[in-house]
Amino acid sequence: MQNRSLLFRLIAAFAIVILVALLAVFIFMSWSTASEFERFKAHVDAQRGDDLHFALTRFYVAAGDWTGIQPYVKHISDMWDWHIIVTDAEGTVVADSTEELLGRTYQVSNNPDVMVYSFGDDQEFGVLYVEPQTVPGAERALLSLTLERIGYFLLLGLLIASAVSVALAWFLSRRILAPVDSLRTAVQRLGAGDLEQRVEVEDRSELGELAVAFNTMATELQHANYVQRQMIGDIAHELRTPLSNIRGYIEAVRDKVIEADDETVATLDGEALLLSRLVDDLQELSIVETGQMTLDVQPEDLSELLIHACDATAAAAAARNLQLQLRLPDVLPIVAIDYYRISQVLRNLLDNALTHTAAGGCVTITATTREECVEVSVSDTGEGIDPVDLPYVFDRFYRADRSRTRATGGSGLGLTISKGLVEAHGGTIGVSSTEAKGSCFYFTVPVYTDNSVESVWKD
């Protein structure tokens, strides 16, 4: 209904604009035609007046006076439907087409339509007064009829053009609204759950840009839906394994298959610890994503934090036969961070690098000053990340290698939590990777200034 309403409004807008334009053309053509006919008539009357003046001058020169001029003036008046008056040098009327003023002294009229011609150059011997068509005559009737016919054809043309314009407006409106209709249908189907809906981009106008935006949105929704389903499956899988182990040990103890000794209790405690860590990760992720995290921002020495993180990871790196390097500049500025949270980010990145680097490889921590921030990077010489997976490494529960379990690949929440923590500090986090050569995760933290606050609530 809304689309039809939009179609109606477009047609109405087109039709109104076209009709106004046609009406303006009709009025202008009618006025200009009438004006042109008036100018043409005035030109013809002036030409006839000049011819009559010339003919009467020749009559006077040939006759020597105005005797016999009345019949000639009467004939011309009847033929042209003019009121013609001729006076002699003293102003006495010698010829009048109406025969009412003969022999009288003519009082000059103030009528602007009267044309006045004097006879004689050096010595005036008379005056000619001409008033063209003082009453409706054949020529004026013909002119009026011509104007009426022209107006009729103009009006007929206006009606035909209006009908064609409305039809053309309807056609153009349908063509313009066709992409909108396709987009509306796609949106309705997308809202009904069909995430495969896409709109064909046929032009590069604003409607084309809207179609591209819709396709992008649909792709992101489809990916988000996939991630959500995958997340539910991952949570179920991560919970199922330790719960199955716990139930297995309990059943074995109950059936007297194994003894409830210290080793069994330690195993059950380890499985319970895995569950507890997963629940903690989920809870922390919820806090980060809902903006309910409080950061205790303090001026900190980042070099000290990096050295401490490197020392804490050295044993794990040595156990995997990996080389761990720390590269720091001579001086690093004081940064404004929550020490515990940034340590958590760095620990997640280091654990991720150690997990994905084969024995004999190298993990390097680097810090660099970048204008008003410090950039920390953790690079490795591991297997790298497929370019297809690279845009999604910070998504919840995303693992590039689906074959890895929690024990070998984590839950997939560490990078997501790290991203939220870094952005809560006002920094950025990213990754670059080359397959078979390694990956580099990097993040930035702000340099401490006098405007830094001791505690920040991030919404």
Short mmCIF file of C-alpha atoms in Angstrom, two decimals:
data_model
loop_
_atom_site.label_atom_id
_atom_site.label_comp_id
_atom_site.label_asym_id
_atom_site.label_seq_id
_atom_site.Cartn_x
_atom_site.Cartn_y
_atom_site.Cartn_z
CA MET A 1 0.00 0.00 0.00
CA GLN A 2 2.83 2.36 0.84
CA ASN A 3 4.50 1.57 -2.46
CA ARG A 4 1.28 2.32 -4.34
CA SER A 5 0.98 5.54 -2.37
CA LEU A 6 4.51 6.47 -3.40
CA LEU A 7 3.65 5.59 -7.00
CA PHE A 8 0.58 7.81 -6.83
CA ARG A 9 2.61 10.69 -5.40
CA LEU A 10 5.26 10.34 -8.08
CA ILE A 11 2.64 10.25 -10.85
CA ALA A 12 0.85 13.22 -9.32
CA ALA A 13 4.10 15.17 -9.01
CA PHE A 14 5.08 14.42 -12.61
CA ALA A 15 1.58 15.23 -13.87
CA ILE A 16 1.32 18.51 -11.95
CA VAL A 17 4.70 19.72 -13.17
CA ILE A 18 3.91 18.77 -16.77
CA LEU A 19 0.40 20.24 -16.66
CA VAL A 20 1.64 23.51 -15.19
CA ALA A 21 4.29 23.68 -17.90
CA LEU A 22 1.74 22.94 -20.63
CA LEU A 23 -0.72 25.46 -19.21
CA ALA A 24 2.01 28.08 -19.12
CA VAL A 25 2.86 27.29 -22.76
CA PHE A 26 -0.86 27.47 -23.68
CA ILE A 27 -1.30 30.88 -22.03
CA PHE A 28 1.93 32.21 -23.55
CA MET A 29 1.06 30.92 -27.03
CA SER A 30 -2.46 32.35 -26.86
CA TRP A 31 -1.20 35.72 -25.69
CA SER A 32 1.71 35.83 -28.12
CA THR A 33 -0.52 34.75 -31.05
CA ALA A 34 -3.08 37.47 -30.29
CA SER A 35 -0.30 40.04 -29.87
CA GLU A 36 1.32 38.97 -33.10
CA PHE A 37 -1.99 39.27 -34.96
CA GLU A 38 -2.51 42.75 -33.53
CA ARG A 39 0.98 43.78 -34.61
CA PHE A 40 0.37 42.29 -38.04
CA LYS A 41 -2.96 44.13 -38.35
CA ALA A 42 -1.35 47.40 -37.25
CA HIS A 43 1.35 46.93 -39.88
CA VAL A 44 -1.25 46.21 -42.59
CA ASP A 45 -3.34 49.21 -41.52
CA ALA A 46 -0.28 51.47 -41.62
CA GLN A 47 0.62 50.18 -45.07
CA ARG A 48 -2.93 50.74 -46.31
CA GLY A 49 -2.95 54.21 -44.76
CA ASP A 50 0.26 55.08 -46.60
CA ASP A 51 -1.20 53.75 -49.88
CA LEU A 52 -4.42 55.71 -49.38
CA HIS A 53 -2.47 58.89 -48.60
CA PHE A 54 -0.43 58.42 -51.76
CA ALA A 55 -3.54 57.77 -53.89
CA LEU A 56 -5.39 60.83 -52.54
CA THR A 57 -2.30 62.99 -53.07
CA ARG A 58 -2.17 61.92 -56.72
CA PHE A 59 -5.96 62.63 -57.01
CA TYR A 60 -5.52 66.21 -55.73
CA VAL A 61 -2.47 66.86 -57.91
CA ALA A 62 -4.31 65.59 -60.99
CA ALA A 63 -7.63 67.38 -60.29
CA GLY A 64 -6.23 70.54 -58.69
CA ASP A 65 -8.82 70.42 -55.90
CA TRP A 66 -10.91 67.92 -53.82
CA THR A 67 -13.95 67.96 -56.11
CA GLY A 68 -15.27 64.39 -56.63
CA ILE A 69 -13.27 62.84 -53.80
CA GLN A 70 -16.31 61.73 -51.74
CA PRO A 71 -17.29 58.68 -53.87
CA TYR A 72 -13.71 57.47 -53.87
CA VAL A 73 -13.43 57.77 -50.07
CA LYS A 74 -16.81 56.05 -49.68
CA HIS A 75 -15.67 53.14 -51.84
CA ILE A 76 -12.43 52.69 -49.92
CA SER A 77 -14.31 52.84 -46.61
CA ASP A 78 -16.78 50.17 -47.68
CA MET A 79 -13.99 47.94 -48.92
CA TRP A 80 -11.75 48.21 -45.85
CA ASP A 81 -14.40 49.00 -43.24
CA TRP A 82 -12.63 52.21 -42.25
CA HIS A 83 -13.88 55.60 -41.11
CA ILE A 84 -12.13 58.05 -43.43
CA ILE A 85 -12.24 61.85 -43.25
CA VAL A 86 -10.49 64.30 -45.60
CA THR A 87 -10.25 68.03 -44.85
CA ASP A 88 -8.91 70.88 -46.96
CA ALA A 89 -6.23 73.33 -45.87
CA GLU A 90 -8.78 75.30 -43.79
CA GLY A 91 -9.97 72.19 -41.89
CA THR A 92 -13.32 71.87 -43.69
CA VAL A 93 -14.43 68.30 -44.29
CA VAL A 94 -14.44 67.59 -48.03
CA ALA A 95 -14.99 63.82 -47.72
CA ASP A 96 -16.49 61.66 -44.96
CA SER A 97 -17.11 57.93 -45.33
CA THR A 98 -20.20 58.31 -43.08
CA GLU A 99 -21.33 61.55 -44.89
CA GLU A 100 -22.17 63.11 -41.51
CA LEU A 101 -19.44 65.77 -41.35
CA LEU A 102 -19.35 67.03 -44.94
CA GLY A 103 -18.88 70.79 -45.12
CA ARG A 104 -18.18 71.13 -41.41
CA THR A 105 -15.02 72.11 -39.63
CA TYR A 106 -13.49 68.94 -38.24
CA GLN A 107 -12.64 68.83 -34.57
CA VAL A 108 -9.50 66.76 -34.13
CA SER A 109 -10.25 63.60 -32.15
CA ASN A 110 -8.12 62.44 -29.19
CA ASN A 111 -8.61 58.81 -30.22
CA PRO A 112 -5.10 57.25 -30.29
CA ASP A 113 -6.23 54.75 -32.95
CA VAL A 114 -6.80 57.53 -35.51
CA MET A 115 -4.00 57.82 -38.10
CA VAL A 116 -3.31 61.37 -39.36
CA TYR A 117 -1.63 62.18 -42.68
CA SER A 118 -0.91 65.68 -44.02
CA PHE A 119 -1.09 66.47 -47.74
CA GLY A 120 1.71 68.62 -49.19
CA ASP A 121 5.29 69.12 -48.12
CA ASP A 122 5.98 72.81 -48.60
CA GLN A 123 2.37 73.94 -48.59
CA GLU A 124 -0.31 71.88 -46.86
CA PHE A 125 -3.48 71.40 -48.91
CA GLY A 126 -5.37 69.00 -46.66
CA VAL A 127 -5.34 66.38 -43.91
CA LEU A 128 -6.37 62.71 -43.98
CA TYR A 129 -7.86 61.10 -40.85
CA VAL A 130 -8.22 57.32 -40.80
CA GLU A 131 -9.74 55.17 -38.02
CA PRO A 132 -9.39 51.49 -39.03
CA GLN A 133 -12.36 49.22 -38.34
CA THR A 134 -14.37 51.32 -35.94
CA VAL A 135 -17.10 48.63 -35.96
CA PRO A 136 -16.83 44.84 -36.23
CA GLY A 137 -16.32 44.02 -39.83
CA ALA A 138 -15.29 41.14 -42.03
CA GLU A 139 -11.58 41.43 -41.27
CA ARG A 140 -12.08 41.71 -37.50
CA ALA A 141 -14.54 38.82 -37.59
CA LEU A 142 -12.03 36.79 -39.56
CA LEU A 143 -9.31 37.69 -37.09
CA SER A 144 -11.50 36.72 -34.14
CA LEU A 145 -12.43 33.46 -35.83
CA THR A 146 -8.78 32.72 -36.55
CA LEU A 147 -7.81 33.38 -32.96
CA GLU A 148 -10.65 31.17 -31.74
CA ARG A 149 -9.55 28.34 -34.03
CA ILE A 150 -5.94 28.70 -32.92
CA GLY A 151 -7.08 28.69 -29.28
CA TYR A 152 -9.17 25.57 -29.98
CA PHE A 153 -6.22 23.73 -31.47
CA LEU A 154 -3.97 24.88 -28.64
CA LEU A 155 -6.52 23.62 -26.09
CA LEU A 156 -6.87 20.33 -27.97
CA GLY A 157 -3.08 20.01 -28.04
CA LEU A 158 -3.00 20.76 -24.32
CA LEU A 159 -5.49 17.97 -23.58
CA ILE A 160 -3.65 15.46 -25.76
CA ALA A 161 -0.29 16.45 -24.29
CA SER A 162 -1.76 16.16 -20.78
CA ALA A 163 -3.00 12.63 -21.45
CA VAL A 164 0.33 11.62 -22.96
CA SER A 165 2.15 13.27 -20.05
CA VAL A 166 0.14 11.38 -17.44
CA ALA A 167 0.76 8.10 -19.27
CA LEU A 168 4.47 8.92 -19.54
CA ALA A 169 4.55 9.92 -15.85
CA TRP A 170 2.98 6.57 -14.92
CA PHE A 171 5.50 4.68 -17.05
CA LEU A 172 8.50 6.57 -15.67
CA SER A 173 7.22 6.24 -12.11
CA ARG A 174 6.89 2.49 -12.53
CA ARG A 175 10.43 2.32 -13.91
CA ILE A 176 11.77 4.42 -11.03
CA LEU A 177 9.89 2.44 -8.38
CA ALA A 178 10.74 -0.99 -9.81
CA PRO A 179 14.02 -1.21 -7.78
CA VAL A 180 12.15 0.07 -4.71
CA ASP A 181 9.53 -2.65 -5.16
CA SER A 182 12.24 -5.30 -5.52
CA LEU A 183 13.95 -3.96 -2.42
CA ARG A 184 10.67 -3.96 -0.48
CA THR A 185 10.01 -7.58 -1.43
CA ALA A 186 13.55 -8.56 -0.45
CA VAL A 187 13.21 -6.78 2.91
CA GLN A 188 9.93 -8.56 3.63
CA ARG A 189 11.45 -11.94 2.82
CA LEU A 190 14.55 -11.12 4.85
CA GLY A 191 12.33 -10.17 7.78
CA ALA A 192 10.54 -13.51 7.38
CA GLY A 193 13.86 -15.29 7.89
CA ASP A 194 15.12 -15.82 4.34
CA LEU A 195 18.68 -14.56 4.78
CA GLU A 196 19.62 -15.58 1.23
CA GLN A 197 17.76 -12.57 -0.17
CA ARG A 198 19.84 -10.21 -2.33
CA VAL A 199 18.91 -7.33 -4.64
CA GLU A 200 20.40 -7.00 -8.12
CA VAL A 201 22.31 -3.74 -8.56
CA GLU A 202 21.40 -2.42 -12.02
CA ASP A 203 22.50 1.21 -11.76
CA ARG A 204 24.86 3.46 -9.83
CA SER A 205 22.31 5.98 -8.59
CA GLU A 206 21.12 6.45 -5.00
CA LEU A 207 18.83 3.44 -5.48
CA GLY A 208 21.82 1.40 -6.56
CA GLU A 209 23.71 2.50 -3.45
CA LEU A 210 20.68 1.53 -1.36
CA ALA A 211 20.65 -1.91 -2.97
CA VAL A 212 24.37 -2.33 -2.25
CA ALA A 213 23.76 -1.30 1.39
CA PHE A 214 20.92 -3.81 1.64
CA ASN A 215 23.07 -6.60 0.23
CA THR A 216 25.83 -5.73 2.70
CA MET A 217 23.34 -5.75 5.57
CA ALA A 218 21.90 -9.09 4.45
CA THR A 219 25.40 -10.59 4.24
CA GLU A 220 26.26 -9.35 7.72
CA LEU A 221 22.97 -10.66 9.11
CA GLN A 222 23.59 -14.01 7.48
CA HIS A 223 27.07 -14.14 8.97
CA ALA A 224 25.77 -13.04 12.40
CA ASN A 225 23.11 -15.74 12.24
CA TYR A 226 25.76 -18.30 11.32
CA VAL A 227 28.00 -17.13 14.17
CA GLN A 228 25.08 -17.32 16.60
CA ARG A 229 24.24 -20.87 15.59
CA GLN A 230 27.92 -21.76 15.72
CA MET A 231 28.22 -20.13 19.14
CA ILE A 232 25.35 -22.18 20.53
CA GLY A 233 26.92 -25.33 19.12
CA ASP A 234 30.33 -24.38 20.53
CA ILE A 235 28.92 -23.65 23.98
CA ALA A 236 27.09 -26.98 23.96
CA HIS A 237 30.27 -28.75 22.81
CA GLU A 238 32.50 -27.00 25.34
CA LEU A 239 30.11 -27.81 28.18
CA ARG A 240 29.43 -31.34 27.04
CA THR A 241 33.02 -32.59 27.20
CA PRO A 242 33.85 -31.75 30.86
CA LEU A 243 30.31 -32.64 31.97
CA SER A 244 30.59 -36.03 30.25
CA ASN A 245 33.95 -36.63 31.93
CA ILE A 246 32.57 -35.67 35.33
CA ARG A 247 29.55 -37.93 34.90
CA GLY A 248 31.77 -40.76 33.71
CA TYR A 249 34.02 -40.55 36.75
CA ILE A 250 31.01 -40.33 39.11
CA GLU A 251 29.40 -43.40 37.53
CA ALA A 252 32.71 -45.27 37.69
CA VAL A 253 33.11 -44.43 41.39
CA ARG A 254 29.49 -45.38 42.06
CA ASP A 255 29.95 -48.72 40.23
CA LYS A 256 33.19 -49.37 42.15
CA VAL A 257 35.14 -49.38 38.87
CA ILE A 258 37.62 -46.84 40.22
CA GLU A 259 38.41 -45.70 43.70
CA ALA A 260 37.42 -42.26 45.00
CA ASP A 261 41.04 -41.47 45.76
CA ASP A 262 42.99 -38.21 45.53
CA GLU A 263 43.80 -38.74 41.83
CA THR A 264 40.13 -39.13 40.93
CA VAL A 265 39.20 -36.05 42.95
CA ALA A 266 41.98 -34.08 41.24
CA THR A 267 40.67 -35.14 37.82
CA LEU A 268 37.12 -34.11 38.71
CA ASP A 269 38.44 -30.81 40.05
CA GLY A 270 40.26 -30.18 36.76
CA GLU A 271 37.12 -30.79 34.73
CA ALA A 272 35.14 -28.50 37.05
CA LEU A 273 37.85 -25.86 36.61
CA LEU A 274 37.40 -26.03 32.81
CA LEU A 275 33.67 -25.43 33.26
CA SER A 276 34.34 -22.57 35.64
CA ARG A 277 36.75 -20.91 33.18
CA LEU A 278 34.26 -21.17 30.34
CA VAL A 279 31.50 -19.66 32.46
CA ASP A 280 33.87 -16.89 33.58
CA ASP A 281 34.80 -16.15 29.95
CA LEU A 282 31.14 -15.96 28.96
CA GLN A 283 30.34 -13.68 31.89
CA GLU A 284 33.27 -11.39 31.14
CA LEU A 285 32.32 -11.26 27.46
CA SER A 286 28.78 -10.25 28.44
CA ILE A 287 30.14 -7.43 30.62
CA VAL A 288 32.41 -6.18 27.82
CA GLU A 289 29.75 -6.30 25.09
CA THR A 290 27.02 -4.66 27.19
CA GLY A 291 29.32 -1.79 28.19
CA GLN A 292 29.09 -2.50 31.92
CA MET A 293 32.82 -2.62 32.54
CA THR A 294 34.58 -0.25 34.95
CA LEU A 295 38.23 0.51 34.15
CA ASP A 296 40.64 1.68 36.82
CA VAL A 297 42.79 3.84 34.55
CA GLN A 298 46.12 4.85 36.07
CA PRO A 299 49.44 6.18 34.70
CA GLU A 300 51.51 3.01 34.19
CA ASP A 301 54.96 2.07 32.91
CA LEU A 302 54.19 -0.16 29.92
CA SER A 303 57.77 -1.45 29.77
CA GLU A 304 57.38 -2.97 33.24
CA LEU A 305 54.09 -4.63 32.21
CA LEU A 306 55.64 -6.13 29.07
CA ILE A 307 58.72 -7.41 30.91
CA HIS A 308 56.52 -9.02 33.56
CA ALA A 309 54.30 -10.68 30.90
CA CYS A 310 57.37 -11.97 29.07
CA ASP A 311 58.84 -13.45 32.27
CA ALA A 312 55.53 -15.09 33.15
CA THR A 313 55.33 -16.74 29.70
CA ALA A 314 58.98 -17.78 29.43
CA ALA A 315 58.46 -21.17 31.11
CA ALA A 316 55.55 -22.08 28.79
CA ALA A 317 57.58 -21.02 25.74
CA ALA A 318 60.58 -23.09 26.84
CA ALA A 319 58.37 -26.13 27.45
CA ARG A 320 57.26 -25.91 23.80
CA ASN A 321 60.79 -25.29 22.53
CA LEU A 322 59.90 -21.75 21.39
CA GLN A 323 62.05 -18.66 21.44
CA LEU A 324 60.46 -15.64 23.20
CA GLN A 325 61.81 -12.17 22.37
CA LEU A 326 61.03 -8.74 23.81
CA ARG A 327 61.97 -5.64 21.80
CA LEU A 328 61.56 -2.32 23.59
CA PRO A 329 62.82 1.16 22.71
CA ASP A 330 65.09 2.97 25.15
CA VAL A 331 62.19 5.08 26.42
CA LEU A 332 58.44 4.46 26.36
CA PRO A 333 56.00 7.14 27.48
CA ILE A 334 53.75 6.59 30.47
CA VAL A 335 50.39 5.22 29.35
CA ALA A 336 46.86 5.59 30.79
CA ILE A 337 45.61 2.01 31.27
CA ASP A 338 43.99 -0.44 33.62
CA TYR A 339 47.06 -2.54 34.43
CA TYR A 340 45.15 -5.76 35.11
CA ARG A 341 42.99 -5.54 31.94
CA ILE A 342 45.88 -4.77 29.57
CA SER A 343 47.84 -7.62 31.19
CA GLN A 344 44.87 -9.83 30.40
CA VAL A 345 44.92 -8.69 26.75
CA LEU A 346 48.64 -9.31 26.44
CA ARG A 347 48.32 -12.73 28.10
CA ASN A 348 45.55 -13.73 25.66
CA LEU A 349 47.67 -12.71 22.67
CA LEU A 350 50.75 -14.51 23.98
CA ASP A 351 48.79 -17.70 24.71
CA ASN A 352 47.33 -17.53 21.23
CA ALA A 353 50.79 -17.08 19.65
CA LEU A 354 52.33 -19.95 21.66
CA THR A 355 49.46 -22.26 20.77
CA HIS A 356 49.74 -21.65 17.03
CA THR A 357 53.54 -21.75 16.70
CA ALA A 358 55.30 -25.03 16.08
CA ALA A 359 58.37 -26.14 18.06
CA GLY A 360 61.49 -24.25 17.06
CA GLY A 361 59.53 -21.12 16.20
CA CYS A 362 59.73 -17.64 17.65
CA VAL A 363 57.28 -15.28 19.36
CA THR A 364 58.23 -11.58 19.51
CA ILE A 365 56.76 -8.77 21.62
CA THR A 366 57.38 -5.25 20.30
CA ALA A 367 56.39 -1.81 21.58
CA THR A 368 56.47 1.37 19.44
CA THR A 369 55.40 4.95 20.12
CA ARG A 370 52.75 6.18 17.65
CA GLU A 371 51.92 9.89 18.12
CA GLU A 372 49.48 9.99 21.08
CA CYS A 373 49.51 6.24 21.70
CA VAL A 374 51.79 3.25 22.11
CA GLU A 375 51.41 0.22 19.86
CA VAL A 376 52.13 -3.24 21.21
CA SER A 377 52.46 -6.16 18.80
CA VAL A 378 52.78 -9.91 19.34
CA SER A 379 54.08 -11.70 16.27
CA ASP A 380 54.81 -15.38 15.71
CA THR A 381 56.25 -17.68 13.06
CA GLY A 382 53.32 -20.07 13.12
CA GLU A 383 51.05 -21.40 10.39
CA GLY A 384 49.35 -18.04 9.83
CA ILE A 385 45.64 -17.39 9.15
CA ASP A 386 43.72 -18.05 5.96
CA PRO A 387 42.65 -14.72 4.35
CA VAL A 388 39.08 -16.02 4.37
CA ASP A 389 39.18 -16.36 8.16
CA LEU A 390 41.10 -13.15 8.85
CA PRO A 391 38.06 -10.77 9.09
CA TYR A 392 36.41 -13.00 11.70
CA VAL A 393 39.21 -13.81 14.15
CA PHE A 394 37.77 -11.40 16.76
CA ASP A 395 34.26 -12.88 16.53
CA ARG A 396 32.88 -14.87 19.44
CA PHE A 397 33.75 -18.59 19.44
CA TYR A 398 35.41 -18.27 16.04
CA ARG A 399 38.24 -20.69 15.34
CA ALA A 400 40.00 -20.81 12.00
CA ASP A 401 40.77 -24.49 12.59
CA ARG A 402 37.49 -26.16 13.54
CA SER A 403 39.30 -29.37 14.50
CA ARG A 404 40.86 -27.79 17.60
CA THR A 405 39.24 -28.44 20.96
CA ARG A 406 39.20 -26.23 24.03
CA ALA A 407 42.35 -27.91 25.25
CA THR A 408 44.32 -27.06 22.13
CA GLY A 409 42.55 -24.06 20.65
CA GLY A 410 40.67 -22.33 23.47
CA SER A 411 36.99 -21.44 23.50
CA GLY A 412 37.33 -18.71 20.92
CA LEU A 413 36.45 -15.98 23.42
CA GLY A 414 39.93 -14.68 24.28
CA LEU A 415 40.37 -12.48 21.20
CA THR A 416 36.79 -11.19 21.45
CA ILE A 417 37.31 -10.19 25.08
CA SER A 418 40.68 -8.62 24.22
CA LYS A 419 39.07 -6.53 21.49
CA GLY A 420 36.45 -5.25 23.92
CA LEU A 421 39.05 -4.41 26.58
CA VAL A 422 41.30 -2.50 24.15
CA GLU A 423 38.38 -0.52 22.70
CA ALA A 424 37.20 0.26 26.24
CA HIS A 425 40.56 2.03 26.69
CA GLY A 426 39.94 4.04 23.52
CA GLY A 427 42.48 2.01 21.56
CA THR A 428 42.31 -0.23 18.50
CA ILE A 429 43.25 -3.86 17.89
CA GLY A 430 44.01 -5.65 14.65
CA VAL A 431 45.82 -8.50 12.97
CA SER A 432 47.90 -9.13 9.88
CA SER A 433 48.89 -12.58 8.73
CA THR A 434 50.54 -14.53 5.94
CA GLU A 435 49.82 -18.22 5.60
CA ALA A 436 52.75 -20.49 6.49
CA LYS A 437 54.78 -17.48 7.68
CA GLY A 438 52.99 -16.31 10.81
CA SER A 439 50.67 -13.73 12.28
CA CYS A 440 50.99 -10.39 14.04
CA PHE A 441 48.38 -9.16 16.52
CA TYR A 442 48.70 -5.54 17.58
CA PHE A 443 46.84 -3.09 19.79
CA THR A 444 47.22 0.52 20.92
CA VAL A 445 46.82 2.21 24.30
CA PRO A 446 46.70 5.97 24.92
CA VAL A 447 49.65 7.95 26.28
CA TYR A 448 48.97 9.41 29.73
CA THR A 449 48.23 13.16 29.85
CA ASP A 450 47.13 15.61 32.54
CA ASN A 451 43.56 15.16 31.28
CA SER A 452 43.60 11.42 31.93
CA VAL A 453 41.22 10.34 34.69
CA GLU A 454 41.89 7.79 37.35
CA SER A 455 38.71 5.81 36.79
CA VAL A 456 36.64 5.56 33.61
CA TRP A 457 33.18 4.10 33.19
CA LYS A 458 32.77 2.83 29.63
CA ASP A 459 29.20 2.69 28.30
#
